[in-house]
Short mmCIF file of C-alpha atoms in Angstrom, two decimals:
data_model
loop_
_atom_site.label_atom_id
_atom_site.label_comp_id
_atom_site.label_asym_id
_atom_site.label_seq_id
_atom_site.Cartn_x
_atom_site.Cartn_y
_atom_site.Cartn_z
CA MET A 292 28.69 -15.83 -8.73
CA ALA A 293 28.41 -15.40 -12.52
CA LEU A 294 25.22 -17.68 -11.92
CA ASN A 295 23.87 -14.55 -9.13
CA ASN A 296 25.37 -12.20 -11.28
CA THR A 297 22.95 -13.29 -14.02
CA TYR A 298 19.71 -13.96 -11.67
CA ASP A 299 20.07 -10.54 -10.62
CA ALA A 300 19.95 -8.65 -14.02
CA ARG A 301 16.97 -10.89 -15.07
CA LEU A 302 14.96 -9.57 -11.60
CA GLN A 303 16.47 -5.98 -13.18
CA GLN A 304 14.95 -5.66 -16.12
CA GLU A 305 11.35 -6.93 -14.32
CA THR A 306 11.79 -4.16 -12.34
CA ALA A 307 12.69 -1.85 -15.49
CA VAL A 308 9.74 -3.17 -17.23
CA GLY A 309 7.46 -2.28 -14.81
CA ALA A 310 7.98 0.84 -14.73
CA GLY A 311 8.44 1.63 -18.85
CA VAL A 312 4.74 0.33 -18.05
CA GLN A 313 4.20 2.81 -15.33
CA ILE A 314 4.96 5.30 -18.07
CA LEU A 315 3.10 3.78 -20.66
CA LEU A 316 0.49 4.16 -18.39
CA LEU A 317 1.05 8.40 -18.08
CA ALA A 318 1.13 8.71 -21.74
CA LEU A 319 -1.90 6.67 -22.15
CA LEU A 320 -4.00 8.34 -19.46
CA GLY A 321 -2.74 11.86 -20.35
CA SER A 322 -3.74 11.58 -24.18
CA ALA A 323 -6.72 10.61 -23.04
CA ILE A 324 -8.12 13.31 -20.33
CA GLY A 325 -5.10 15.75 -20.74
CA MET A 326 -3.10 15.58 -18.51
CA GLY A 327 -1.63 18.97 -16.75
CA PRO A 328 1.88 18.94 -15.42
CA ALA A 329 1.21 17.86 -11.89
CA GLY A 330 -0.05 15.00 -12.42
CA TRP A 331 2.93 14.22 -14.83
CA LEU A 332 5.63 14.90 -12.85
CA THR A 333 3.81 13.30 -9.43
CA GLY A 334 3.56 10.04 -12.18
CA LEU A 335 6.87 10.08 -13.19
CA ALA A 336 8.10 10.96 -9.78
CA PHE A 337 5.95 7.24 -8.30
CA ALA A 338 7.13 5.22 -11.83
CA PHE A 339 11.04 6.28 -10.99
CA ALA A 340 10.37 6.06 -7.03
CA THR A 341 9.20 2.70 -7.50
CA TRP A 342 11.78 0.83 -9.73
CA ALA A 343 14.59 2.33 -7.82
CA VAL A 344 13.34 1.43 -4.90
CA LEU A 345 12.87 -2.16 -5.42
CA SER A 346 15.21 -2.40 -7.77
CA ARG A 347 17.78 -2.38 -4.58
CA ALA A 348 15.18 -4.62 -2.77
CA VAL A 349 14.77 -7.12 -4.79
CA HIS A 350 19.45 -6.48 -5.53
CA ARG A 351 19.43 -7.00 -1.59
CA SER A 352 16.88 -10.19 -1.21
CA ARG A 353 18.57 -12.33 -3.56
CA LEU A 354 16.24 -14.10 -5.12
CA ARG A 355 16.82 -15.99 -7.98
CA SER A 356 13.31 -15.24 -9.76
CA PHE A 357 11.58 -12.29 -9.47
CA GLY A 358 8.22 -14.82 -9.77
CA PRO A 359 4.83 -13.87 -10.44
CA ALA A 360 3.02 -12.70 -7.73
CA ASN A 361 5.08 -10.08 -7.61
CA ARG A 362 5.39 -9.06 -11.08
CA VAL A 363 0.74 -9.54 -9.95
CA THR A 364 1.98 -6.50 -7.28
CA LEU A 365 3.88 -4.59 -10.10
CA GLY A 366 0.93 -4.50 -11.97
CA ARG A 367 -0.99 -3.13 -8.82
CA ALA A 368 1.60 -0.82 -8.33
CA THR A 369 1.27 0.84 -11.85
CA LEU A 370 -2.71 0.69 -11.67
CA VAL A 371 -1.35 3.12 -7.76
CA GLY A 372 0.89 5.09 -10.17
CA GLY A 373 -2.28 5.70 -12.69
CA VAL A 374 -4.51 6.89 -9.49
CA THR A 375 -1.19 9.23 -8.05
CA ALA A 376 -0.91 10.81 -11.28
CA LEU A 377 -4.27 11.67 -11.56
CA VAL A 378 -4.46 12.94 -7.90
CA ALA A 379 -2.47 15.62 -7.80
CA ASP A 380 -4.03 16.43 -11.77
CA SER A 381 -7.13 16.88 -9.63
CA PHE A 382 -5.60 19.60 -8.03
CA GLU A 383 -5.28 21.81 -11.49
CA SER A 384 -8.24 20.68 -13.41
CA ALA A 385 -11.42 17.88 -12.59
CA PRO A 386 -10.02 14.82 -14.40
CA PRO A 387 -13.30 11.97 -14.88
CA VAL A 388 -13.74 10.44 -11.82
CA THR A 389 -14.53 7.20 -13.36
CA LEU A 390 -11.26 6.48 -14.06
CA LEU A 391 -9.73 7.37 -11.17
CA VAL A 392 -12.87 4.77 -9.60
CA ALA A 393 -11.82 1.87 -12.70
CA LEU A 394 -8.13 2.23 -11.84
CA THR A 395 -8.26 1.89 -7.59
CA ALA A 396 -11.46 -0.88 -8.03
CA VAL A 397 -9.08 -2.52 -10.30
CA ALA A 398 -5.89 -1.90 -7.40
CA LEU A 399 -8.30 -2.88 -4.88
CA LEU A 400 -9.53 -6.56 -6.34
CA LEU A 401 -6.45 -7.39 -7.30
CA ASP A 402 -5.36 -6.61 -3.73
CA GLY A 403 -5.33 -10.35 -2.25
CA VAL A 404 -4.79 -12.11 -5.47
CA ASP A 405 -0.78 -12.04 -5.89
CA GLY A 406 -0.36 -13.37 -2.26
CA LYS A 407 -2.79 -16.26 -3.41
CA VAL A 408 -0.66 -17.37 -6.01
CA ALA A 409 2.37 -17.19 -4.34
CA ARG A 410 0.96 -19.11 -1.71
CA ARG A 411 -0.31 -21.15 -4.96
CA THR A 412 2.94 -21.45 -6.93
CA GLY A 413 5.45 -21.73 -3.46
CA THR A 414 7.13 -18.23 -4.68
CA SER A 415 6.24 -16.58 -0.78
CA SER A 416 9.22 -14.28 -0.05
CA ALA A 417 9.68 -11.74 3.25
CA LEU A 418 10.37 -9.19 0.00
CA GLY A 419 7.12 -10.08 -1.87
CA ALA A 420 5.11 -9.24 1.39
CA ARG A 421 6.91 -6.43 1.86
CA PHE A 422 5.96 -5.36 -1.67
CA ASP A 423 2.27 -5.81 -1.14
CA MET A 424 2.16 -3.42 1.77
CA GLU A 425 3.12 -0.87 0.37
CA VAL A 426 1.75 -0.49 -2.32
CA ASP A 427 -1.45 -0.85 -0.28
CA ALA A 428 -0.58 1.71 2.13
CA PHE A 429 0.45 3.64 -0.90
CA LEU A 430 -2.88 3.66 -2.12
CA ILE A 431 -5.00 4.65 0.82
CA LEU A 432 -2.57 7.68 1.71
CA VAL A 433 -3.71 8.74 -2.37
CA LEU A 434 -7.50 8.08 -1.95
CA SER A 435 -7.40 10.06 1.24
CA VAL A 436 -5.75 13.16 -0.25
CA TYR A 437 -8.05 12.16 -2.59
CA VAL A 438 -11.20 11.88 -0.29
CA ALA A 439 -10.35 14.75 2.12
CA MET A 440 -10.97 17.45 -0.86
CA GLN A 441 -13.93 16.83 -0.15
CA LEU A 442 -14.37 16.18 3.42
CA GLY A 443 -11.72 17.34 4.69
CA PRO A 444 -8.02 17.39 6.53
CA TRP A 445 -8.76 15.00 8.92
CA VAL A 446 -9.71 12.42 6.25
CA LEU A 447 -5.74 12.28 5.77
CA LEU A 448 -5.20 10.32 9.73
CA ILE A 449 -6.59 7.09 7.36
CA GLY A 450 -3.77 7.31 4.96
CA GLY A 451 -0.71 8.71 6.95
CA MET A 452 -2.19 6.43 10.49
CA ARG A 453 0.67 3.94 9.23
CA TYR A 454 3.16 6.04 8.45
CA ALA A 455 2.67 7.31 11.86
CA PHE A 456 3.45 3.95 14.04
CA VAL A 457 6.36 3.25 11.39
CA ALA A 458 8.55 7.00 12.50
CA ALA A 459 7.14 6.02 16.13
CA ALA A 460 8.32 2.18 16.10
CA ARG A 461 11.78 4.10 15.37
CA VAL A 462 11.02 5.86 18.60
CA ALA A 463 10.18 2.43 20.30
CA PRO A 464 10.67 -0.31 19.34
CA TRP A 465 8.58 -2.36 21.62
CA LEU A 466 5.91 -1.58 18.67
CA THR A 467 7.92 -3.94 16.40
CA ALA A 468 7.16 -6.57 18.46
CA PRO A 469 4.99 -10.05 16.63
CA LEU A 470 1.51 -9.53 16.70
CA PRO A 471 -1.02 -12.27 16.60
CA PRO A 472 -2.81 -13.18 13.88
CA SER A 473 -6.29 -11.09 13.81
CA PHE A 474 -9.19 -11.91 11.48
CA ALA A 475 -10.50 -8.30 12.45
CA ARG A 476 -7.26 -6.51 11.51
CA LYS A 477 -7.18 -7.24 8.10
CA THR A 478 -11.25 -6.95 7.53
CA VAL A 479 -10.51 -2.89 9.31
CA ALA A 480 -7.53 -3.18 6.33
CA ALA A 481 -10.30 -4.18 3.78
CA VAL A 482 -12.29 -2.32 4.51
CA GLN A 483 -10.50 1.28 4.47
CA GLY A 484 -9.96 1.27 0.35
CA VAL A 485 -13.93 0.44 -0.19
CA CYS A 486 -14.91 3.24 1.78
CA LEU A 487 -12.28 5.67 -0.02
CA LEU A 488 -13.21 4.56 -2.95
CA LEU A 489 -16.86 4.74 -2.51
CA ALA A 490 -16.48 8.66 -0.82
CA GLY A 491 -14.45 9.62 -3.56
CA SER A 492 -16.76 7.90 -6.09
CA GLU A 493 -19.47 10.90 -5.52
CA LEU A 494 -22.02 8.45 -6.34
CA LEU A 495 -24.19 9.22 -2.69
CA PRO A 496 -24.61 12.39 -0.97
CA HIS A 497 -22.16 13.57 0.96
CA PRO A 498 -23.76 13.26 4.79
CA ALA A 499 -23.27 10.08 3.78
CA ASN A 500 -20.16 10.19 2.19
CA LEU A 501 -18.97 11.55 5.70
CA ALA A 502 -20.16 8.67 7.64
CA ILE A 503 -18.96 6.54 5.59
CA VAL A 504 -15.24 8.15 6.07
CA LEU A 505 -15.84 8.41 9.03
CA THR A 506 -16.39 4.85 10.18
CA ALA A 507 -14.14 3.48 8.39
CA LEU A 508 -11.55 6.10 10.37
CA VAL A 509 -12.79 5.28 13.80
CA SER A 510 -12.02 1.40 13.04
CA LEU A 511 -8.16 1.99 11.60
CA VAL A 512 -8.03 4.03 15.04
CA TRP A 513 -9.85 1.26 17.19
CA SER A 514 -7.94 -1.21 15.30
CA PHE A 515 -3.96 0.63 15.58
CA GLY A 516 -5.02 1.54 19.21
CA ARG A 517 -5.97 -2.91 20.46
CA ASP A 518 -2.78 -3.87 18.71
CA VAL A 519 -0.74 -0.58 20.63
CA LEU A 520 -2.28 -2.15 23.74
CA TRP A 521 -0.96 -5.50 23.37
CA LEU A 522 2.48 -4.37 21.93
CA TRP A 523 2.62 -2.55 25.63
CA ARG A 524 1.46 -5.14 27.78
CA THR A 525 3.43 -7.60 25.87
CA PHE A 526 6.44 -5.87 26.23
CA ARG A 527 5.95 -4.89 29.67
CA THR A 528 5.31 -8.89 31.09
CA PRO A 529 7.12 -10.93 27.62
CA ALA A 530 6.23 -13.37 28.66
CA ALA A 531 2.40 -13.66 28.19
CA ALA A 532 3.69 -13.40 24.05
CA ALA A 533 2.32 -15.93 21.87
CA PRO A 534 3.64 -17.50 18.89
CA ALA A 535 2.82 -14.40 16.02
CA GLU A 536 3.40 -12.51 13.15
CA PRO A 537 5.92 -10.12 12.07
CA LYS A 538 4.88 -6.94 12.93
CA LEU A 539 6.12 -5.11 9.83
CA LEU A 540 4.28 -7.92 7.37
CA GLU A 541 1.14 -7.69 10.11
CA LEU A 542 1.43 -3.60 9.02
CA ALA A 543 0.18 -5.41 5.56
CA ALA A 544 -3.61 -5.02 7.47
CA HIS A 545 -3.83 -1.53 8.51
#
């Protein structure tokens, strides 16, 4: 029991360090661009929420080690917190687009690194997969909010679709059934962040950004629609189900 308490204390320390690094990043951003109250409050709320949820999840998972892959994901979460603060600040002022793009680009580039690290070190876990999924989903939501200010509220469908699916699954449990692995699903998921980042960077004219984000939304609707149809057919004919990945983990691909 004492040994388990020692492991838990070490894991909690790592989550606390993550929150501390998040606050440090906010301080650096605040001093660099003069971030307003909205950015500070949103960034601090993100840091606290991440620490609280992750600490609870770590305690319940009974992991013996936080692991290198989760540290990479925690680093990505810190970057996402910075992006979240900048997007919130953009409602009051105009933070440097290059800074927002840089933080987002690094967060997107690191996506997948944590998975590779987990496989190579043999530290894959359900907690790590879920943590990675939530960081990805929240980044897409935040980017959707930012791009929606330029192109219109319909862009929020991209960031909100995964959360709408999770909410629907509470009413229709058949949506939580396993899904077969799909390269197309993972590709569509990766495209969302890239398209939103490109549109948010304002490098292209408005019509081009509109076409890019609209294409991303259409592909996402197709991907979700295909999966929902497959789940419905499997629910109606259980014998047709094939061995597959857990749906909650597959949501990381959306």
